[in-house]
PDB file of C-alpha atoms in Angstrom:
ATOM      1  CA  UNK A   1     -14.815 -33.617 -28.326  1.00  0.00           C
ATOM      2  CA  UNK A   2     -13.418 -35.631 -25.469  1.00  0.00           C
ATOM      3  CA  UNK A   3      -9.930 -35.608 -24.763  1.00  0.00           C
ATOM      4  CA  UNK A   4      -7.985 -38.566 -25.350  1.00  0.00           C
ATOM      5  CA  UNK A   5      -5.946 -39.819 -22.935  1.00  0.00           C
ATOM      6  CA  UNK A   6      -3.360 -42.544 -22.778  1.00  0.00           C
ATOM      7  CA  UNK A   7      -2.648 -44.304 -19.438  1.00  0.00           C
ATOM      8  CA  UNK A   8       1.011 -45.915 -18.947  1.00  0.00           C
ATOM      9  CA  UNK A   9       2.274 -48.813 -16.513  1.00  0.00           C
ATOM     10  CA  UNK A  10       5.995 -48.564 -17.094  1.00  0.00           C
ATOM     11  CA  UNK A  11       8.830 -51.525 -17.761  1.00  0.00           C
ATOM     12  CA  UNK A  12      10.450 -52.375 -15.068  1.00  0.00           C
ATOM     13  CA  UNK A  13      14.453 -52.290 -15.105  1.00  0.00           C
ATOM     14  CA  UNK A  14      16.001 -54.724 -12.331  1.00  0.00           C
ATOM     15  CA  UNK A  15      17.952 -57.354 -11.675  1.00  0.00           C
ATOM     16  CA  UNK A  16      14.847 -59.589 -11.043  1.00  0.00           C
ATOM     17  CA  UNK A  17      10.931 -58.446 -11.105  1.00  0.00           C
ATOM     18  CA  UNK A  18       7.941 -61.145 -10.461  1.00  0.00           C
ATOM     19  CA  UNK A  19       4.541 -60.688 -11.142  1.00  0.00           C
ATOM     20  CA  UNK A  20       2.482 -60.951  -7.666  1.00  0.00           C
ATOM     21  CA  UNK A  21      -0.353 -59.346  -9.075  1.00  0.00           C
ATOM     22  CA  UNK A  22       1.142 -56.724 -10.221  1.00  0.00           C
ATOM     23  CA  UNK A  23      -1.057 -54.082 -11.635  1.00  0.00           C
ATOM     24  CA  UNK A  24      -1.620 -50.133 -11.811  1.00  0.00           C
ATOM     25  CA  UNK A  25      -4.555 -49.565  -9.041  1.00  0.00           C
ATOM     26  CA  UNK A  26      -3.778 -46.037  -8.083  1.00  0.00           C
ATOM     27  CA  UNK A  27      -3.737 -45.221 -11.761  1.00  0.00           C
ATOM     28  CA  UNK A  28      -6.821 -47.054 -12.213  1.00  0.00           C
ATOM     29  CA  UNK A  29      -8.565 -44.533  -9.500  1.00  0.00           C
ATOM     30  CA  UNK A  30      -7.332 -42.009 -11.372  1.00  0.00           C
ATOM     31  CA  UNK A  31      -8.511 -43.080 -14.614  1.00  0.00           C
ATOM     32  CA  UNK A  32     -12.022 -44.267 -13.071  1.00  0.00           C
ATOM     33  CA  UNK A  33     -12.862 -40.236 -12.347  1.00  0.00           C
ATOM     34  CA  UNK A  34     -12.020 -39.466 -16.366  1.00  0.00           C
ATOM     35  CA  UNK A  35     -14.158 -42.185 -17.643  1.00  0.00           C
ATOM     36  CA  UNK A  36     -17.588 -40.020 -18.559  1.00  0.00           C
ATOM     37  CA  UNK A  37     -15.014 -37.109 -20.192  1.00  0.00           C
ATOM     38  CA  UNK A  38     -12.305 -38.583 -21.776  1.00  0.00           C
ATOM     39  CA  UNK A  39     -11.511 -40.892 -24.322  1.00  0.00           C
ATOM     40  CA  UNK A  40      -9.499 -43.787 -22.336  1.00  0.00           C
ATOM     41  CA  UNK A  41      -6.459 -46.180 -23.567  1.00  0.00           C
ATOM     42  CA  UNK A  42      -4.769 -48.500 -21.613  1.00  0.00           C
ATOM     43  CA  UNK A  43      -1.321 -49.636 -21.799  1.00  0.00           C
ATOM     44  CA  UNK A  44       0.333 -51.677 -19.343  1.00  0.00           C
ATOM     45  CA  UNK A  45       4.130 -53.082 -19.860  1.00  0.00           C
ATOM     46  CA  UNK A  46       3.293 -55.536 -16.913  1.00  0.00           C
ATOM     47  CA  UNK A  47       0.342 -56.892 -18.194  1.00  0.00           C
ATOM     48  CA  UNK A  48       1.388 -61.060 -18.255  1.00  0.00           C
ATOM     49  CA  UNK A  49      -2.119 -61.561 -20.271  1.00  0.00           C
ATOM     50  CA  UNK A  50      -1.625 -59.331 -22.956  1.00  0.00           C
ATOM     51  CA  UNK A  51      -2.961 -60.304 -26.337  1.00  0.00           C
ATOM     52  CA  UNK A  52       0.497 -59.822 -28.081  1.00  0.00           C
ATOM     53  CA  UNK A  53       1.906 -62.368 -25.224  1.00  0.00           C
ATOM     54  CA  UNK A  54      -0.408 -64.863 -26.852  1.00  0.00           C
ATOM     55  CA  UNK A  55      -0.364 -66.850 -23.615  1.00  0.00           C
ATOM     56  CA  UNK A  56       3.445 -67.864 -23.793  1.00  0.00           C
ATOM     57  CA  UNK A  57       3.921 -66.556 -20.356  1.00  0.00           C
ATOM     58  CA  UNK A  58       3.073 -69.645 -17.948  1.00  0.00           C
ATOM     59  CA  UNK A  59       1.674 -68.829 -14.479  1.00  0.00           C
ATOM     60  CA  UNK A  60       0.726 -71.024 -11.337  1.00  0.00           C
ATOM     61  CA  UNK A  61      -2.083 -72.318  -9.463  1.00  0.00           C
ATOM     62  CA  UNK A  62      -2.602 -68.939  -8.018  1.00  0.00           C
ATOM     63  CA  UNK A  63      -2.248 -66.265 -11.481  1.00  0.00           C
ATOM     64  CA  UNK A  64       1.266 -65.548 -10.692  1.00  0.00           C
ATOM     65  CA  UNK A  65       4.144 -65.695 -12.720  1.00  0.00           C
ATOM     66  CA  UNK A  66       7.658 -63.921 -14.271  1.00  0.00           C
ATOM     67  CA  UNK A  67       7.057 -60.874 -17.240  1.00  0.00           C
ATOM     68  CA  UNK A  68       8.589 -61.641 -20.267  1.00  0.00           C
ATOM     69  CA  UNK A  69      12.385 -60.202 -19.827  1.00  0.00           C
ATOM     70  CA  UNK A  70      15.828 -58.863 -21.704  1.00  0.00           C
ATOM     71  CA  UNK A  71      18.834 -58.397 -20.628  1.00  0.00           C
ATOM     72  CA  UNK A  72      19.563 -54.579 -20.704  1.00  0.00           C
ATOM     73  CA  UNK A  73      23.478 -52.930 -19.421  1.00  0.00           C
ATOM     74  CA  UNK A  74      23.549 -52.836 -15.819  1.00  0.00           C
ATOM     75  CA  UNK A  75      23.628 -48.975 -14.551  1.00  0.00           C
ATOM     76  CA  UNK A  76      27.226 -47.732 -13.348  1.00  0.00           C
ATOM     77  CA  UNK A  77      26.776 -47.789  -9.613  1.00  0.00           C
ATOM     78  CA  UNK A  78      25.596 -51.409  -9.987  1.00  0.00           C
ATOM     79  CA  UNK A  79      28.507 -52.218 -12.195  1.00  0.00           C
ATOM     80  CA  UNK A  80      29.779 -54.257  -9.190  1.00  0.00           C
ATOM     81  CA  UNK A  81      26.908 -56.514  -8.402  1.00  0.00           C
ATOM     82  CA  UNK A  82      27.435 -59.861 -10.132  1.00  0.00           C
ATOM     83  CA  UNK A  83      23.883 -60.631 -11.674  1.00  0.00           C
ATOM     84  CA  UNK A  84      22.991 -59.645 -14.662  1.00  0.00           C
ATOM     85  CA  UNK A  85      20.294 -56.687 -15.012  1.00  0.00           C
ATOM     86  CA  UNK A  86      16.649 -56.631 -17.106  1.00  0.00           C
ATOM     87  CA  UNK A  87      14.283 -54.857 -18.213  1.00  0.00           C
ATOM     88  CA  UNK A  88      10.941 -56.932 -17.315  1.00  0.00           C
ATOM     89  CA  UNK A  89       7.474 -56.013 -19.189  1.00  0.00           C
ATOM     90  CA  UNK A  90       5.991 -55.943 -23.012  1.00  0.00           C
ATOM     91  CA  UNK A  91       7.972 -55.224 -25.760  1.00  0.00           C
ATOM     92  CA  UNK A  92       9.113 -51.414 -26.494  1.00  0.00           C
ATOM     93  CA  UNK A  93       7.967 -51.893 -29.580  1.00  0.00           C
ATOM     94  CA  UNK A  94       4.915 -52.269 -29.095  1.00  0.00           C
ATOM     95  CA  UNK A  95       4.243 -49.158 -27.118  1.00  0.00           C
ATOM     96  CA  UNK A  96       6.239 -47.622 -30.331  1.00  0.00           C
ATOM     97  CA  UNK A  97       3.806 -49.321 -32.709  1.00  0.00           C
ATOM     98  CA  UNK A  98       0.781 -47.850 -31.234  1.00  0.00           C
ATOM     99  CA  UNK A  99       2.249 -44.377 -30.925  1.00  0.00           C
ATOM    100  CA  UNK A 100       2.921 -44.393 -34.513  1.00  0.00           C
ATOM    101  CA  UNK A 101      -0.625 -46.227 -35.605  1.00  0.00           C
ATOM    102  CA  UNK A 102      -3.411 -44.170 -33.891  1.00  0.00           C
ATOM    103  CA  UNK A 103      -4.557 -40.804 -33.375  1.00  0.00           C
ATOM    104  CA  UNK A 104      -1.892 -38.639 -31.032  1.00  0.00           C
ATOM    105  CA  UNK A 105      -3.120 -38.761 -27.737  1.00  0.00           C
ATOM    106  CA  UNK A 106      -3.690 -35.561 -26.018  1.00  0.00           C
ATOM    107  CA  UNK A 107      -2.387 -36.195 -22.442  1.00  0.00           C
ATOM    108  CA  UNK A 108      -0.291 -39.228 -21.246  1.00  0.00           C
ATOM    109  CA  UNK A 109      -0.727 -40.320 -17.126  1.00  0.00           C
ATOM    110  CA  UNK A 110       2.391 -42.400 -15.702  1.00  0.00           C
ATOM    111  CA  UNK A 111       2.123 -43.752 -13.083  1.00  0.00           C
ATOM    112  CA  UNK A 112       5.351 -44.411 -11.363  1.00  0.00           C
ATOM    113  CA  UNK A 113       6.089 -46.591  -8.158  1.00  0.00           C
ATOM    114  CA  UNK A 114       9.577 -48.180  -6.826  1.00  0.00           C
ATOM    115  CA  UNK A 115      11.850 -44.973  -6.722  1.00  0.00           C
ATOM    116  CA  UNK A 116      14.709 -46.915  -7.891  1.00  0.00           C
ATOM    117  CA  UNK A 117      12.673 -48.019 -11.256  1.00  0.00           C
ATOM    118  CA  UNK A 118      12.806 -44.347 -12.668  1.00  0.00           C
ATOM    119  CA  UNK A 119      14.102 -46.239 -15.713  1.00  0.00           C
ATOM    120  CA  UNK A 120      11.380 -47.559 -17.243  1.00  0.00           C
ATOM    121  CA  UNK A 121       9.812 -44.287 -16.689  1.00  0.00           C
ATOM    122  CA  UNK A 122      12.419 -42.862 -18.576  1.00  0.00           C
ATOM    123  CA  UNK A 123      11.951 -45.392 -21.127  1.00  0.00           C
ATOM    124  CA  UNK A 124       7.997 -44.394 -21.703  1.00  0.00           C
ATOM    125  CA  UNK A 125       8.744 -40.437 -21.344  1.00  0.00           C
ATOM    126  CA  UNK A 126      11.740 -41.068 -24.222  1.00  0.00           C
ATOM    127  CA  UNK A 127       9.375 -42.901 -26.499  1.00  0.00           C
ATOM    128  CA  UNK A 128       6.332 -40.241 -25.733  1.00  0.00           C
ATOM    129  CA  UNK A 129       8.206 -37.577 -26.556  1.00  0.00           C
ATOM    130  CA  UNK A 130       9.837 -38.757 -29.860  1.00  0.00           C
ATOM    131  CA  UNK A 131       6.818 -40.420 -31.206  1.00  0.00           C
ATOM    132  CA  UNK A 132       3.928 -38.315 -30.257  1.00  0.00           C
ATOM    133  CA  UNK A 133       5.417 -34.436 -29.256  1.00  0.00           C
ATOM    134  CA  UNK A 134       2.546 -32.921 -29.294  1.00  0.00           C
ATOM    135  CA  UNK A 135       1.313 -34.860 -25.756  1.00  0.00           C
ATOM    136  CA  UNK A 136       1.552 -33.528 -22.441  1.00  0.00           C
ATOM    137  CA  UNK A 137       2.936 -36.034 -20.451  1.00  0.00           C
ATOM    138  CA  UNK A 138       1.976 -36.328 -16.303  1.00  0.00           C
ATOM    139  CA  UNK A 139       3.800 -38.528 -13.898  1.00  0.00           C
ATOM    140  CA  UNK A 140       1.728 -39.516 -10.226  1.00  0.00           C
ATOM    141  CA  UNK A 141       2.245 -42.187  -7.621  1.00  0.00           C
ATOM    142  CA  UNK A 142       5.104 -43.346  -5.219  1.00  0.00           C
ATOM    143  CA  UNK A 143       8.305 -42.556  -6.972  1.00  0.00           C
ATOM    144  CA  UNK A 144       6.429 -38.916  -8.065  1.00  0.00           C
ATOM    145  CA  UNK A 145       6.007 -38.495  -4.336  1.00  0.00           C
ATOM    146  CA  UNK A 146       8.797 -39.315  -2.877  1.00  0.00           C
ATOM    147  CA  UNK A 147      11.250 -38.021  -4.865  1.00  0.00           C
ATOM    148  CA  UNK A 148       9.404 -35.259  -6.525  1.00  0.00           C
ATOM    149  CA  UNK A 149      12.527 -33.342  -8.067  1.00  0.00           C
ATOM    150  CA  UNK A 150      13.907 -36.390  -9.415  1.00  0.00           C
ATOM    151  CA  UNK A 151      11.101 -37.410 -11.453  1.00  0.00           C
ATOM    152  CA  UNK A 152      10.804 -33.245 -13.093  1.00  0.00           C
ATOM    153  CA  UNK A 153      14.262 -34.121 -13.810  1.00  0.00           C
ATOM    154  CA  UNK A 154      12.678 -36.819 -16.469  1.00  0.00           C
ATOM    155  CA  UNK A 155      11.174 -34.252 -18.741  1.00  0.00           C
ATOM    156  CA  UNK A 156       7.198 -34.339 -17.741  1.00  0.00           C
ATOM    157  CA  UNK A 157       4.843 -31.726 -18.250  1.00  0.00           C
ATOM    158  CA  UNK A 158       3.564 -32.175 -14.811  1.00  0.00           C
ATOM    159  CA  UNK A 159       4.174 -34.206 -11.179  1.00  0.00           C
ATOM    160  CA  UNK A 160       1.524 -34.899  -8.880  1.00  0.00           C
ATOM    161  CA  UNK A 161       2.911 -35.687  -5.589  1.00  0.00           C
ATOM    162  CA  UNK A 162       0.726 -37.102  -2.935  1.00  0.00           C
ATOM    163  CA  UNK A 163      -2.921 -37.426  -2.755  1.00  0.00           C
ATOM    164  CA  UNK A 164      -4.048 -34.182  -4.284  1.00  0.00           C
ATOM    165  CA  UNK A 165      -5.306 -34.305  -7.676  1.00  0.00           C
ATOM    166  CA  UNK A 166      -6.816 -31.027  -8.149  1.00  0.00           C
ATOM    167  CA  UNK A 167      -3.627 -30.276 -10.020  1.00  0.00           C
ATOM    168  CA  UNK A 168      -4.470 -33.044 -12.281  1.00  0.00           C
ATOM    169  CA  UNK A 169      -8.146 -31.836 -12.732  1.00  0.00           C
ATOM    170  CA  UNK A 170      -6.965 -28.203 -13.312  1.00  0.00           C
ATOM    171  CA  UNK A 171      -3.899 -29.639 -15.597  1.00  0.00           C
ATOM    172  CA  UNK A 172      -6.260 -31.488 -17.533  1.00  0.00           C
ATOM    173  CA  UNK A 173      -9.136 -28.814 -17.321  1.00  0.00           C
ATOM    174  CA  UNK A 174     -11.825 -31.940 -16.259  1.00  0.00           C
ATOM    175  CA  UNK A 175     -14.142 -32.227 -13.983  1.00  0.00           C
ATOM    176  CA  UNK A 176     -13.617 -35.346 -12.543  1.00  0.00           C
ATOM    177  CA  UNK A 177     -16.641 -37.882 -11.477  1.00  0.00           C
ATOM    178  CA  UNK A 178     -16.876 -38.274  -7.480  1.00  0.00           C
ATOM    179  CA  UNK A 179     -16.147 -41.837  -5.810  1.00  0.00           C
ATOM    180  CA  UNK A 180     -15.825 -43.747  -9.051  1.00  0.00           C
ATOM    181  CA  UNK A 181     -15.165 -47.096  -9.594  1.00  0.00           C
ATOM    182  CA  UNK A 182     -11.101 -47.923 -11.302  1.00  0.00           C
ATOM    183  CA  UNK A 183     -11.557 -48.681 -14.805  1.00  0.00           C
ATOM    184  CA  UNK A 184     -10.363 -52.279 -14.685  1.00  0.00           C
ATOM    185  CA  UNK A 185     -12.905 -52.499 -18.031  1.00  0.00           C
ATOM    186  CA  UNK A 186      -9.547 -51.213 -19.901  1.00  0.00           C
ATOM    187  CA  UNK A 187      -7.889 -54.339 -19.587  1.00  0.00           C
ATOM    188  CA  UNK A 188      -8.986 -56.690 -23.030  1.00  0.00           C
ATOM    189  CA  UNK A 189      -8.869 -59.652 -20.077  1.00  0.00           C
ATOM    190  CA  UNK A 190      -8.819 -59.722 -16.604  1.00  0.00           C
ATOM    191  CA  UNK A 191      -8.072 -62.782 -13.933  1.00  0.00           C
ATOM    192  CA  UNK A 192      -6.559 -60.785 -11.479  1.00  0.00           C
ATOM    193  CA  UNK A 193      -8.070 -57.572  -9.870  1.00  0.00           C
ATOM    194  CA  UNK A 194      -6.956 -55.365  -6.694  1.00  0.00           C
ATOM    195  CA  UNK A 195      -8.698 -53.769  -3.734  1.00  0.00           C
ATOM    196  CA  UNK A 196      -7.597 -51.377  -1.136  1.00  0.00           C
ATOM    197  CA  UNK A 197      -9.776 -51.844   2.246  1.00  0.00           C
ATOM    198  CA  UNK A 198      -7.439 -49.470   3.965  1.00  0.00           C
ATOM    199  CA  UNK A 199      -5.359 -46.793   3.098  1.00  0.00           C
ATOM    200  CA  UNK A 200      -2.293 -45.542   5.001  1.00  0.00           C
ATOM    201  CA  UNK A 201      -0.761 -47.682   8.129  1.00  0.00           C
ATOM    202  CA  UNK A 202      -1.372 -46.401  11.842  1.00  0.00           C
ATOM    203  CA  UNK A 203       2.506 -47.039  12.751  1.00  0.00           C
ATOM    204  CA  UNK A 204       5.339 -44.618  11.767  1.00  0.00           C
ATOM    205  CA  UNK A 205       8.328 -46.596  10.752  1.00  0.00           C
ATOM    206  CA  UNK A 206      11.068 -44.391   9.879  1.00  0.00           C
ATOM    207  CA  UNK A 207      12.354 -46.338   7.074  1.00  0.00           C
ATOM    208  CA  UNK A 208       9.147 -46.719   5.433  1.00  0.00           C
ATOM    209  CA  UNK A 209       7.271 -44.090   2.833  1.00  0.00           C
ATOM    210  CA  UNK A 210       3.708 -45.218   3.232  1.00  0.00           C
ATOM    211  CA  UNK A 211       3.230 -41.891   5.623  1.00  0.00           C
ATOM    212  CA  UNK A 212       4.880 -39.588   3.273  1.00  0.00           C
ATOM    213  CA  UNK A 213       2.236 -41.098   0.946  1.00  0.00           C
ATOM    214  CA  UNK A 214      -0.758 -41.878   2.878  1.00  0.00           C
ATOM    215  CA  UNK A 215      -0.539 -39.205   5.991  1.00  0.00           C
ATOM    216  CA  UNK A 216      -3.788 -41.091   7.896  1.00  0.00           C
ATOM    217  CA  UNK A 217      -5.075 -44.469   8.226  1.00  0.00           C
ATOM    218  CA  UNK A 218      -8.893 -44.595   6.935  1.00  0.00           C
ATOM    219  CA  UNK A 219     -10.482 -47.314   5.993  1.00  0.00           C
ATOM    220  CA  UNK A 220     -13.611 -47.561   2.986  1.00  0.00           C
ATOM    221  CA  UNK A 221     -15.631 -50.824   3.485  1.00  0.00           C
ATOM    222  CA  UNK A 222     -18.311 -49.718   0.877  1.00  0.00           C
ATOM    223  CA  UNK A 223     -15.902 -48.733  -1.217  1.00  0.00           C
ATOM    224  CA  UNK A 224     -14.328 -52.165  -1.627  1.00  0.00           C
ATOM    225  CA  UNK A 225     -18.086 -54.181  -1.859  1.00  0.00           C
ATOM    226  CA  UNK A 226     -18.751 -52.080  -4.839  1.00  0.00           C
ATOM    227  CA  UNK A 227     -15.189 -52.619  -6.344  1.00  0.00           C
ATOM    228  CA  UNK A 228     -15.322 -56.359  -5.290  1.00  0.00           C
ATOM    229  CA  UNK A 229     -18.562 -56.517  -7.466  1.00  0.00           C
ATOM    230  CA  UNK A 230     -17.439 -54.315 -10.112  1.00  0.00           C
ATOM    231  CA  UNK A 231     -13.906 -56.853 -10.616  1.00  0.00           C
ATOM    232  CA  UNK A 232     -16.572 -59.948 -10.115  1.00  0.00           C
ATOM    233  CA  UNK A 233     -18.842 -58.694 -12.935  1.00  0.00           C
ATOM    234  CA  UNK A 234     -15.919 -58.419 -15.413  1.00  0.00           C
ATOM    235  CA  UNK A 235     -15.072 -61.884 -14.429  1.00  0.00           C
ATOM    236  CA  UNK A 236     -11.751 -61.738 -13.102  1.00  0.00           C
ATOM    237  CA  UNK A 237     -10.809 -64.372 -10.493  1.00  0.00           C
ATOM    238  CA  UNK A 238      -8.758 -63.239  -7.673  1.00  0.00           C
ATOM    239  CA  UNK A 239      -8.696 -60.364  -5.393  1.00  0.00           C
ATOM    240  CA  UNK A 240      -5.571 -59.460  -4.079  1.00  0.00           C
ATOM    241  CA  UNK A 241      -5.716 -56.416  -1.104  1.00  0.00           C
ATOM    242  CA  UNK A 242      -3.135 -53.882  -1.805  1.00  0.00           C
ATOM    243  CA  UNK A 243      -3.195 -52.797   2.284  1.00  0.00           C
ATOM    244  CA  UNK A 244      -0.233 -51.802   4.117  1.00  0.00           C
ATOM    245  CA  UNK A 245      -1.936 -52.625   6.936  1.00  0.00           C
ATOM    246  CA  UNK A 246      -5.233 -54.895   6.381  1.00  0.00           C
ATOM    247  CA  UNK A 247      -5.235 -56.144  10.062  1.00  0.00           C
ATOM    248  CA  UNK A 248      -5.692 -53.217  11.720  1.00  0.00           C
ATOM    249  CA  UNK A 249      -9.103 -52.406  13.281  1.00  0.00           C
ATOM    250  CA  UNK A 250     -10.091 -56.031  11.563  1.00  0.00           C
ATOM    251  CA  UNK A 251     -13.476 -56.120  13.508  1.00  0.00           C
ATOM    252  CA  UNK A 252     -14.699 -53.372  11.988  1.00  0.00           C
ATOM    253  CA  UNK A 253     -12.779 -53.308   8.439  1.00  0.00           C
ATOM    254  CA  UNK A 254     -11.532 -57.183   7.138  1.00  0.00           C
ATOM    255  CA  UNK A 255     -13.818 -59.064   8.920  1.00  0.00           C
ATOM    256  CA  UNK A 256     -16.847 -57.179   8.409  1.00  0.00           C
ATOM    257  CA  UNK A 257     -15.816 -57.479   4.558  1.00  0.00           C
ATOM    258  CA  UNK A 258     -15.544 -60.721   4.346  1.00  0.00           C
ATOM    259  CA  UNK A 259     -18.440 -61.492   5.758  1.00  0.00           C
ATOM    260  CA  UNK A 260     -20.397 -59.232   3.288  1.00  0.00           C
ATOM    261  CA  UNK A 261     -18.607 -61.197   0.795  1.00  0.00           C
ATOM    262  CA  UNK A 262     -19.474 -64.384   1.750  1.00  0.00           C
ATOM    263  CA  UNK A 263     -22.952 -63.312   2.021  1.00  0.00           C
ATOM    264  CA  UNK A 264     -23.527 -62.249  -1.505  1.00  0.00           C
ATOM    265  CA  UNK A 265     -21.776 -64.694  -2.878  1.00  0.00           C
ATOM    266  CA  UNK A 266     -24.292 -67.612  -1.545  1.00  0.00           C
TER     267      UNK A 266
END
């Protein structure tokens, strides 16, 4: 029997939060190696087109638009600040509700991004481990990185930091599929999709973690003509390139991409 996992975008808890196509990728990945051995359920807080939204949320020309948002107490240390402070994404309820209506899930993935949004991470790992006990839980991405004994502070099971998931794979005991494609087919409806041309930046800013995170620039043309087709079959709308730095070596990366684009698209 195939595991069943349950894949989490968390709430974000800010003053302000916007939704510039905003949505899980690196998670995604992750998710698209799982797809042939696990049983796969997607829930994502910041997900403006969710059924349960029942298109209330207004966006622009271009699919953006605010998440649905409460006011929460504003944290101590921000105590002085004089705006008030939210918690932006779906309802906690409804992450409760589905907890308590289906099958436990075997293994929750987290991903985690903005260091200073631990909260909502909180938020999921306090509802997971209430409401289903028996699952593992396993936080990855920026904030799991970065600040790696923070986030085992939260209560997980497990932290990937970085780009090595073979502690995932042996976590999980998987054997994950090679070069898939993200499982954007988990979302019930889909305008909006993301693409990474590039990963990693060629400069080394010192206030900025995209080293820490991504240690070399690379780039993976193919890779992002057989996402671009994947998000095109599924109908969504947009593309919007997740690069830190999509400019660089454009002659042989963006260009060359677009190009391939415009090709099969005619």
């Amino acid at each position: 029997m195939k595991p069943r996992i349950l894949l989490v975008n968390p709430p974000i808890h800010d003053f302000t939060a916007y939704d510039f196509w905003l949505k899980p990728y690196g998670l995604l990945r992750v998710a698209g190696h799982l797809r042939s051995c696990a049983d796969l359920h997607l829930f994502d807080y910041l997900d403006r087109l969710h059924p349960q939204m029942g298109g209330q949320l207004r966006a622009d020309s271009f699919g953006r638009g605010a998440f649905r948002s409460e006011d929460i107490p504003t944290p101590t240390p921000l105590a002085q600040l004089r705006r008030q402070y939210r918690r932006h994404g779906l309802p906690r309820q409804l992450f409760q509700d589905l907890l308590a209506s289906v099958p436990p899930f075997d293994v929750a993935l987290v991903q985690t991004v903005m260091t200073y949004w631990y909260p909502g991470v909180r938020e999921v790992i306090e509802d997971l481990r209430t409401l289903a006990p028996q699952t593992k839980i396993v936080l990855g991405g920026v904030y799991a990185t970065v600040c790696p004994q923070h986030a085992r502070k939260l209560g997980a099971d497990l932290v990937v930091e970085g780009l090595d998931l073979n502690p995932l794979w042996n976590f999980l005991e998987l054997s994950p599929e090679r070069e898939p494609l993200p499982l954007w087919e988990a979302y019930p409806r889909l305008e909006t999709g993301i693409i990474k041309l590039t990963e990693g930046c060629p400069f080394r800013c010192t206030y900025c973690s995209v080293p820490q995170i991504y240690p070399h620039f690379s780039g993976h043309l193919e890779r992002a003509l057989a996402e671009f087709d994947y998000l095109h079959q599924l109908g969504a709308q947009r593309v919007a390139f997740y690069d830190d730095a999509l400019l660089f070596k454009q002659k042989q990366l963006f260009f060359p991409f677009l190009e391939e684009v415009i090709q099969r698209q005619t």
